């Protein structure tokens, strides 16, 4: 079954004029969200094998499919983690910024690790980050972290100021941090990558049209449409459930 899953994915990549080496996260998510895609979960074994063999790069494939918030505390926990990253200056700036890009803007470690200083746009009034075709205005505390990271980024290899264009330099001079290393650093902060990103996407899909969601976050339009459809159903039920619990709560 795993072999058939690999064949299905490879056939689709060929139809798209892609290979495992040229496939990017947006392409993989586009395949995963197709109605006709078969053996999604089983294909994860093949993708992780390809990453281990360095045949593919900068891809993330969750080990378990997750279909949205399972309980009311999911989004609460996400915001609690975001507040910790915003205010806890004992955590490294680069880790705080990376975590917030996942928590607030649903960015995979693979996408975060490839950001350059050119993706941060500073004007007299605002600081923006370009995650997709349209730059996003960063709120004050996140903007400060972004500017700090631009000015203070360091190469872990040489432990000195560097002119590297990467926003998150890696251990090798001139190279960004790997997606795997970025993911590990976020996990050490207590962030569950797949669930956190799904919760963020659910919330954003309730607030933005799919076209804007795709252009803003740098995801494929078909992925944005899928999330918006899911959010329209599941989040409506979720909101109703929360509302019912609020009305039934005893008065203090």
C-alpha positions as semicolon CSV with decimal commas, in nm:
position;residue;x (nm);y (nm);z (nm)
1;X;0,000;0,000;0,000
2;X;0,286;0,238;0,076
3;X;0,434;0,161;-0,266
4;X;0,103;0,238;-0,438
5;X;0,078;0,564;-0,243
6;X;0,424;0,662;-0,366
7;X;0,325;0,580;-0,725
8;X;0,009;0,793;-0,698
9;X;0,208;1,090;-0,572
10;X;0,487;1,049;-0,830
11;X;0,235;1,020;-1,114
12;X;0,068;1,341;-1,002
13;X;0,402;1,521;-0,978
14;X;0,484;1,410;-1,332
15;X;0,151;1,544;-1,458
16;X;0,238;1,877;-1,295
17;X;0,588;1,882;-1,454
18;X;0,736;1,842;-1,105
19;X;0,982;1,604;-0,942
20;X;1,047;1,522;-0,579
21;X;1,342;1,760;-0,591
22;X;1,137;2,050;-0,730
23;X;0,822;1,981;-0,527
24;X;0,754;2,247;-0,265
25;X;0,518;2,258;0,033
26;X;0,244;2,434;-0,165
27;X;0,258;2,160;-0,430
28;X;0,240;1,885;-0,169
29;X;-0,057;2,048;0,005
30;X;-0,230;2,091;-0,331
31;X;-0,201;1,716;-0,387
32;X;-0,312;1,635;-0,031
33;X;-0,629;1,845;-0,055
34;X;-0,755;1,707;-0,389
35;X;-1,084;1,517;-0,359
36;X;-0,954;1,243;-0,588
37;X;-0,625;1,189;-0,402
38;X;-0,591;0,835;-0,269
39;X;-0,374;0,697;0,012
40;X;-0,284;1,041;0,151
41;X;-0,168;0,916;0,489
42;X;0,031;0,627;0,342
43;X;0,215;0,870;0,111
44;X;0,360;1,034;0,421
45;X;0,597;0,739;0,467
46;X;0,733;0,793;0,117
47;X;0,772;1,170;0,163
48;X;0,958;1,126;0,493
49;X;1,182;0,863;0,332
50;X;1,259;1,101;0,044
51;X;1,351;1,373;0,292
52;X;1,579;1,138;0,487
53;X;1,751;1,039;0,163
54;X;1,782;1,407;0,063
55;X;1,584;1,338;-0,256
56;X;1,330;1,600;-0,149
57;X;1,378;1,906;0,073
58;X;1,184;2,167;0,268
59;X;0,868;1,954;0,293
60;X;0,654;1,880;0,598
61;X;0,408;1,593;0,608
62;X;0,215;1,548;0,936
63;X;0,228;1,196;1,073
64;X;-0,141;1,206;1,163
65;X;-0,411;1,381;0,966
66;X;-0,577;1,646;1,183
67;X;-0,912;1,791;1,089
68;X;-0,934;2,099;1,306
69;X;-0,986;2,192;1,671
70;X;-1,110;1,897;1,874
71;X;-1,194;2,104;2,179
72;X;-1,240;2,466;2,280
73;X;-0,898;2,493;2,438
74;X;-0,713;2,448;2,109
75;X;-0,734;2,812;2,004
76;X;-0,697;2,930;2,364
77;X;-0,372;2,735;2,392
78;X;-0,252;2,886;2,065
79;X;-0,306;3,240;2,194
80;X;-0,147;3,160;2,528
81;X;0,165;3,041;2,347
82;X;0,161;3,350;2,127
83;X;0,148;3,576;2,433
84;X;0,441;3,390;2,587
85;X;0,650;3,439;2,273
86;X;0,556;3,806;2,257
87;X;0,660;3,884;2,614
88;X;0,916;3,626;2,730
89;X;1,254;3,783;2,653
90;X;1,438;3,480;2,794
91;X;1,355;3,305;2,465
92;X;1,581;3,385;2,171
93;X;1,444;3,649;1,936
94;X;1,471;3,425;1,632
95;X;1,271;3,149;1,802
96;X;1,006;3,393;1,922
97;X;0,964;3,535;1,572
98;X;0,957;3,194;1,404
99;X;0,700;3,066;1,652
100;X;0,476;3,366;1,598
101;X;0,490;3,321;1,221
102;X;0,351;2,973;1,271
103;X;0,099;3,066;1,540
104;X;-0,037;3,380;1,374
105;X;0,024;3,326;1,003
106;X;0,017;2,946;0,966
107;X;0,365;2,925;0,816
108;X;0,536;2,584;0,800
109;X;0,897;2,559;0,927
110;X;0,998;2,495;0,565
111;X;0,857;2,834;0,458
112;X;0,991;3,018;0,764
113;X;1,342;2,883;0,713
114;X;1,355;3,022;0,357
115;X;1,269;3,381;0,449
116;X;1,527;3,648;0,374
117;X;1,575;3,997;0,510
118;X;1,420;4,117;0,185
119;X;1,088;3,971;0,296
120;X;1,075;4,233;0,574
121;X;0,965;4,573;0,444
122;X;1,004;4,874;0,675
123;X;0,851;5,216;0,611
124;X;0,817;5,520;0,833
125;X;0,479;5,400;0,959
126;X;0,468;5,021;0,927
127;X;0,665;4,699;0,910
128;X;0,540;4,438;0,665
129;X;0,638;4,080;0,592
130;X;0,590;3,922;0,251
131;X;0,478;3,561;0,296
132;X;0,291;3,545;-0,033
133;X;0,206;3,784;-0,315
134;X;0,069;4,046;-0,073
135;X;0,273;4,181;0,218
136;X;0,118;4,164;0,566
137;X;0,138;4,451;0,815
138;X;0,290;4,320;1,137
139;X;0,144;4,434;1,469
140;X;0,378;4,638;1,690
141;X;0,536;4,369;1,911
142;X;0,584;4,127;1,620
143;X;0,725;4,409;1,406
144;X;0,982;4,485;1,676
145;X;1,094;4,121;1,685
146;X;1,123;4,115;1,306
147;X;1,339;4,428;1,300
148;X;1,555;4,293;1,583
149;X;1,610;3,972;1,390
150;X;1,702;4,160;1,074
151;X;1,965;4,367;1,255
152;X;2,099;4,100;1,490
153;X;2,088;3,779;1,286
154;X;2,398;3,572;1,338
155;X;2,552;3,274;1,167
156;X;2,572;2,987;1,411
157;X;2,880;2,863;1,231
158;X;3,098;3,171;1,270
159;X;2,929;3,329;1,575
160;X;2,969;3,676;1,431
161;X;2,768;3,934;1,245
162;X;2,710;3,825;0,888
163;X;2,586;3,979;0,568
164;X;2,386;3,664;0,495
165;X;2,053;3,747;0,331
166;X;1,874;3,475;0,528
167;X;1,646;3,589;0,810
168;X;1,726;3,266;0,995
169;X;2,084;3,171;0,909
170;X;2,187;2,810;0,953
171;X;2,497;2,633;1,077
172;X;2,673;2,661;0,741
173;X;2,784;3,006;0,626
174;X;2,562;3,136;0,349
175;X;2,289;2,880;0,412
176;X;1,954;2,917;0,594
177;X;1,853;2,699;0,884
178;X;1,708;2,370;0,762
179;X;1,335;2,305;0,783
180;X;1,405;2,012;1,016
181;X;1,616;2,222;1,254
182;X;1,356;2,499;1,251
183;X;1,084;2,248;1,334
184;X;1,289;2,104;1,621
185;X;1,340;2,448;1,772
186;X;0,967;2,517;1,760
187;X;0,889;2,178;1,916
188;X;1,123;2,261;2,203
189;X;0,902;2,564;2,270
190;X;0,611;2,324;2,319
191;X;0,453;2,397;1,980
192;X;0,282;2,104;1,807
193;X;0,346;2,197;1,447
194;X;0,064;2,036;1,250
195;X;-0,210;2,107;1,503
196;X;-0,095;2,464;1,561
197;X;-0,088;2,542;1,190
198;X;-0,429;2,381;1,137
199;X;-0,581;2,586;1,419
200;X;-0,431;2,904;1,273
201;X;-0,560;2,820;0,924
202;X;-0,907;2,744;1,058
203;X;-0,921;3,081;1,231
204;X;-0,782;3,276;0,936
205;X;-1,020;3,099;0,699
206;X;-1,314;3,236;0,899
207;X;-1,184;3,591;0,856
208;X;-1,051;3,610;0,500
209;X;-1,184;3,515;0,154
210;X;-0,995;3,221;0,007
211;X;-0,829;3,432;-0,265
212;X;-0,688;3,678;-0,011
213;X;-0,591;3,393;0,221
214;X;-0,391;3,230;-0,057
215;X;-0,220;3,552;-0,169
216;X;-0,144;3,662;0,188
217;X;-0,009;3,335;0,329
218;X;0,158;3,207;0,014
219;X;-0,056;2,892;-0,009
220;X;-0,222;2,750;-0,318
221;X;-0,574;2,873;-0,389
222;X;-0,715;2,519;-0,382
223;X;-0,573;2,471;-0,032
224;X;-0,726;2,801;0,082
225;X;-1,066;2,701;-0,061
226;X;-1,056;2,367;0,122
227;X;-0,978;2,535;0,453
228;X;-1,250;2,794;0,405
229;X;-1,508;2,524;0,333
230;X;-1,400;2,327;0,637
231;X;-1,403;2,637;0,856
232;X;-1,749;2,740;0,735
233;X;-1,891;2,412;0,863
234;X;-1,680;2,307;1,158
235;X;-1,624;2,651;1,306
236;X;-1,993;2,738;1,285
237;X;-2,068;2,432;1,499
238;X;-1,774;2,514;1,725
239;X;-1,893;2,872;1,780
240;X;-2,245;2,750;1,855
241;X;-2,110;2,504;2,108
242;X;-1,905;2,772;2,283
243;X;-2,206;3,005;2,283
244;X;-2,424;2,737;2,443
245;X;-2,166;2,668;2,712
246;X;-2,143;3,043;2,785
247;X;-2,517;3,077;2,828
248;X;-2,532;2,773;3,052
249;X;-2,243;2,882;3,272
250;X;-2,353;2,967;3,627
251;X;-2,340;3,330;3,727
252;X;-2,039;3,423;3,947
